[in-house]
């Protein structure tokens, strides 16, 4: 059944969401971002590609491999997520992976050509003893010469410092959607909680990886408001994943009307224009996109993909297919950082 999320009730936020244009000096007004969305696609993509070339080699794509280091059993109720205990999706809860297994996966990712290794855990917020264990995993990943990224849920200031000390380069924590759409998707943590974690990550000196999901039934105005939130962070994130919802049977968002592919391309282009030096990441959802669509996303300014046959619990194109795609497009992977 198709769910119309734009009319769904109730909004159960504990606190008022941050107003998109609350800061008088906000770099980006939602209305200006909506105006970008409204441009002819050819004009929008041209502008995005022009900005892209000012900061990046347009032929280069970053390859980042994801590993679910702790799967399932999450107490949060994110309506898109197969790992929530609230939904019957067939994902089984597991324990935190040990360092040998993580090292093996990271070595394989490096051998396949990835430069970034992202470890994800289905936690609302890690306990301090979890952070000590993850810090050990970060040291392993760094010791083999990969950039390390983690996404573990909400972090305290001290936890962020511990991860920074272990060598963590990026922390991924998404705003997911616009403040005004947020309460339709998640009720167990609020927008401000996410902003607080981003603040802790910044203060600890790590790079921020923060983006969202489109195709959750949001309106264009809400997509523009999400981009405004991201672009007005000070500084804006170094890395911006744009995910297309992967619909998983059993989650409340399964059955949502699919987003128009060109609207997805527009979202990538608008992210590129508003966050010129960020890596814009064509993230979840590539398995449901054809190759022409992925190529159009690169033209619109995406320059990072998840590389490897699995995201966290769902599928992703396999490495041979992605290599063949880059070859066909005459594009290349970003070089390894060390050797
Ligand atoms: N539990 C931690 C958290 O939520 O912060 C980290 C892992 S969580 C799976 C990381 C991100 O994956 C979410 O914020 C969401 O943006 C994305 N994600 C999860 N399920 C998704 C889905 N079905 N489709 C697209 N993106 C998804
Ligand atoms: C992000 O923005 N997308 C990735 C990563 N950060 C951790 C996660 C996508 C998850 C897709 C659903 C799954 O495989 O469970
Ligand atoms: Fe838990 Fe993260 Fe999934 Fe939300 S997105 S249910 S916090 S694993």
mmCIF file of N, CA and C and ligand atoms in Angstrom, residues 70 72-87 121-125 151-154 176 186 188-189 194 213 312, ligand 3:
data_model
loop_
_atom_site.group_PDB
_atom_site.id
_atom_site.type_symbol
_atom_site.label_atom_id
_atom_site.label_comp_id
_atom_site.label_asym_id
_atom_site.label_seq_id
_atom_site.Cartn_x
_atom_site.Cartn_y
_atom_site.Cartn_z
ATOM 1 N N UNK A 70 27.827 -4.329 14.117
ATOM 2 C CA UNK A 70 26.861 -4.781 15.137
ATOM 3 C C UNK A 70 25.475 -4.615 14.515
ATOM 4 N N UNK A 72 21.346 -5.196 13.920
ATOM 5 C CA UNK A 72 19.996 -5.481 14.420
ATOM 6 C C UNK A 72 19.774 -5.216 15.902
ATOM 7 N N UNK A 73 18.518 -5.414 16.315
ATOM 8 C CA UNK A 73 18.158 -5.297 17.736
ATOM 9 C C UNK A 73 18.160 -3.870 18.248
ATOM 10 N N UNK A 74 18.007 -2.875 17.359
ATOM 11 C CA UNK A 74 18.110 -1.478 17.789
ATOM 12 C C UNK A 74 16.786 -0.987 18.396
ATOM 13 N N UNK A 75 16.856 -0.303 19.549
ATOM 14 C CA UNK A 75 15.628 0.152 20.219
ATOM 15 C C UNK A 75 14.942 1.342 19.558
ATOM 16 N N UNK A 76 15.613 2.009 18.602
ATOM 17 C CA UNK A 76 15.014 3.179 17.954
ATOM 18 C C UNK A 76 13.915 2.754 16.967
ATOM 19 N N UNK A 77 13.052 3.699 16.599
ATOM 20 C CA UNK A 77 11.935 3.330 15.717
ATOM 21 C C UNK A 77 12.004 4.001 14.333
ATOM 22 N N UNK A 78 13.213 4.255 13.847
ATOM 23 C CA UNK A 78 13.372 4.892 12.527
ATOM 24 C C UNK A 78 12.556 4.105 11.484
ATOM 25 N N UNK A 79 11.592 4.779 10.864
ATOM 26 C CA UNK A 79 10.604 4.093 10.038
ATOM 27 C C UNK A 79 11.145 3.454 8.772
ATOM 28 N N UNK A 80 12.382 3.782 8.415
ATOM 29 C CA UNK A 80 12.996 3.216 7.209
ATOM 30 C C UNK A 80 13.853 2.002 7.510
ATOM 31 N N UNK A 81 14.126 1.741 8.804
ATOM 32 C CA UNK A 81 15.281 0.897 9.127
ATOM 33 C C UNK A 81 14.941 -0.559 9.449
ATOM 34 N N UNK A 82 15.564 -1.480 8.707
ATOM 35 C CA UNK A 82 15.333 -2.908 8.944
ATOM 36 C C UNK A 82 15.942 -3.417 10.244
ATOM 37 N N UNK A 83 16.749 -2.585 10.917
ATOM 38 C CA UNK A 83 17.451 -3.060 12.112
ATOM 39 C C UNK A 83 16.749 -2.693 13.416
ATOM 40 N N UNK A 84 15.600 -2.024 13.291
ATOM 41 C CA UNK A 84 14.848 -1.641 14.492
ATOM 42 C C UNK A 84 14.125 -2.859 15.066
ATOM 43 N N UNK A 85 14.123 -2.977 16.400
ATOM 44 C CA UNK A 85 13.368 -4.088 17.027
ATOM 45 C C UNK A 85 11.864 -3.915 16.853
ATOM 46 N N UNK A 86 11.447 -2.722 16.496
ATOM 47 C CA UNK A 86 10.003 -2.466 16.383
ATOM 48 C C UNK A 86 9.376 -3.123 15.156
ATOM 49 N N UNK A 87 10.198 -3.522 14.193
ATOM 50 C CA UNK A 87 9.644 -4.036 12.943
ATOM 51 C C UNK A 87 10.141 -5.456 12.663
ATOM 52 N N UNK A 121 26.968 0.497 13.377
ATOM 53 C CA UNK A 121 26.411 -0.311 14.460
ATOM 54 C C UNK A 121 24.976 0.114 14.732
ATOM 55 N N UNK A 122 24.127 -0.881 14.957
ATOM 56 C CA UNK A 122 22.708 -0.607 15.206
ATOM 57 C C UNK A 122 22.492 -0.289 16.685
ATOM 58 N N UNK A 123 23.040 0.817 17.100
ATOM 59 C CA UNK A 123 22.862 1.312 18.465
ATOM 60 C C UNK A 123 22.109 2.625 18.434
ATOM 61 N N UNK A 124 21.334 2.871 19.513
ATOM 62 C CA UNK A 124 20.767 4.215 19.706
ATOM 63 C C UNK A 124 21.915 5.160 20.101
ATOM 64 N N UNK A 125 22.723 4.653 21.052
ATOM 65 C CA UNK A 125 23.899 5.376 21.532
ATOM 66 C C UNK A 125 24.806 4.315 22.143
ATOM 67 N N UNK A 151 29.628 4.917 12.266
ATOM 68 C CA UNK A 151 28.284 5.420 12.511
ATOM 69 C C UNK A 151 27.673 4.528 13.576
ATOM 70 N N UNK A 152 27.561 5.092 14.787
ATOM 71 C CA UNK A 152 27.245 4.266 15.962
ATOM 72 C C UNK A 152 26.055 4.811 16.741
ATOM 73 N N UNK A 153 25.425 5.872 16.232
ATOM 74 C CA UNK A 153 24.333 6.511 16.968
ATOM 75 C C UNK A 153 24.822 7.753 17.696
ATOM 76 N N UNK A 154 24.078 8.140 18.735
ATOM 77 C CA UNK A 154 24.416 9.385 19.449
ATOM 78 C C UNK A 154 25.705 9.221 20.253
ATOM 79 N N UNK A 176 18.876 12.917 8.307
ATOM 80 C CA UNK A 176 17.855 12.061 7.676
ATOM 81 C C UNK A 176 16.813 12.816 6.859
ATOM 82 N N UNK A 186 10.612 9.254 12.800
ATOM 83 C CA UNK A 186 11.287 8.761 14.018
ATOM 84 C C UNK A 186 10.657 9.459 15.225
ATOM 85 N N UNK A 188 11.710 8.300 18.574
ATOM 86 C CA UNK A 188 12.471 7.936 19.774
ATOM 87 C C UNK A 188 13.697 8.815 20.027
ATOM 88 N N UNK A 189 14.002 9.721 19.125
ATOM 89 C CA UNK A 189 15.035 10.746 19.405
ATOM 90 C C UNK A 189 14.667 11.954 18.552
ATOM 91 N N UNK A 194 20.346 14.962 17.327
ATOM 92 C CA UNK A 194 21.270 14.730 16.207
ATOM 93 C C UNK A 194 22.247 15.894 16.067
ATOM 94 N N UNK A 213 18.018 10.934 3.739
ATOM 95 C CA UNK A 213 17.356 9.947 2.876
ATOM 96 C C UNK A 213 16.267 10.676 2.107
ATOM 97 N N UNK A 312 24.537 -2.217 4.858
ATOM 98 C CA UNK A 312 24.594 -2.775 6.214
ATOM 99 C C UNK A 312 23.856 -4.111 6.236
HETATM 100 FE FE1 LIG B 3 18.717 2.036 15.010
HETATM 101 FE FE2 LIG B 3 20.243 3.488 13.396
HETATM 102 FE FE3 LIG B 3 18.361 1.834 12.401
HETATM 103 FE FE4 LIG B 3 17.597 4.029 13.651
HETATM 104 S S1 LIG B 3 18.803 3.923 11.740
HETATM 105 S S2 LIG B 3 16.743 1.966 13.964
HETATM 106 S S3 LIG B 3 19.166 4.208 15.225
HETATM 107 S S4 LIG B 3 20.170 1.254 13.509
#
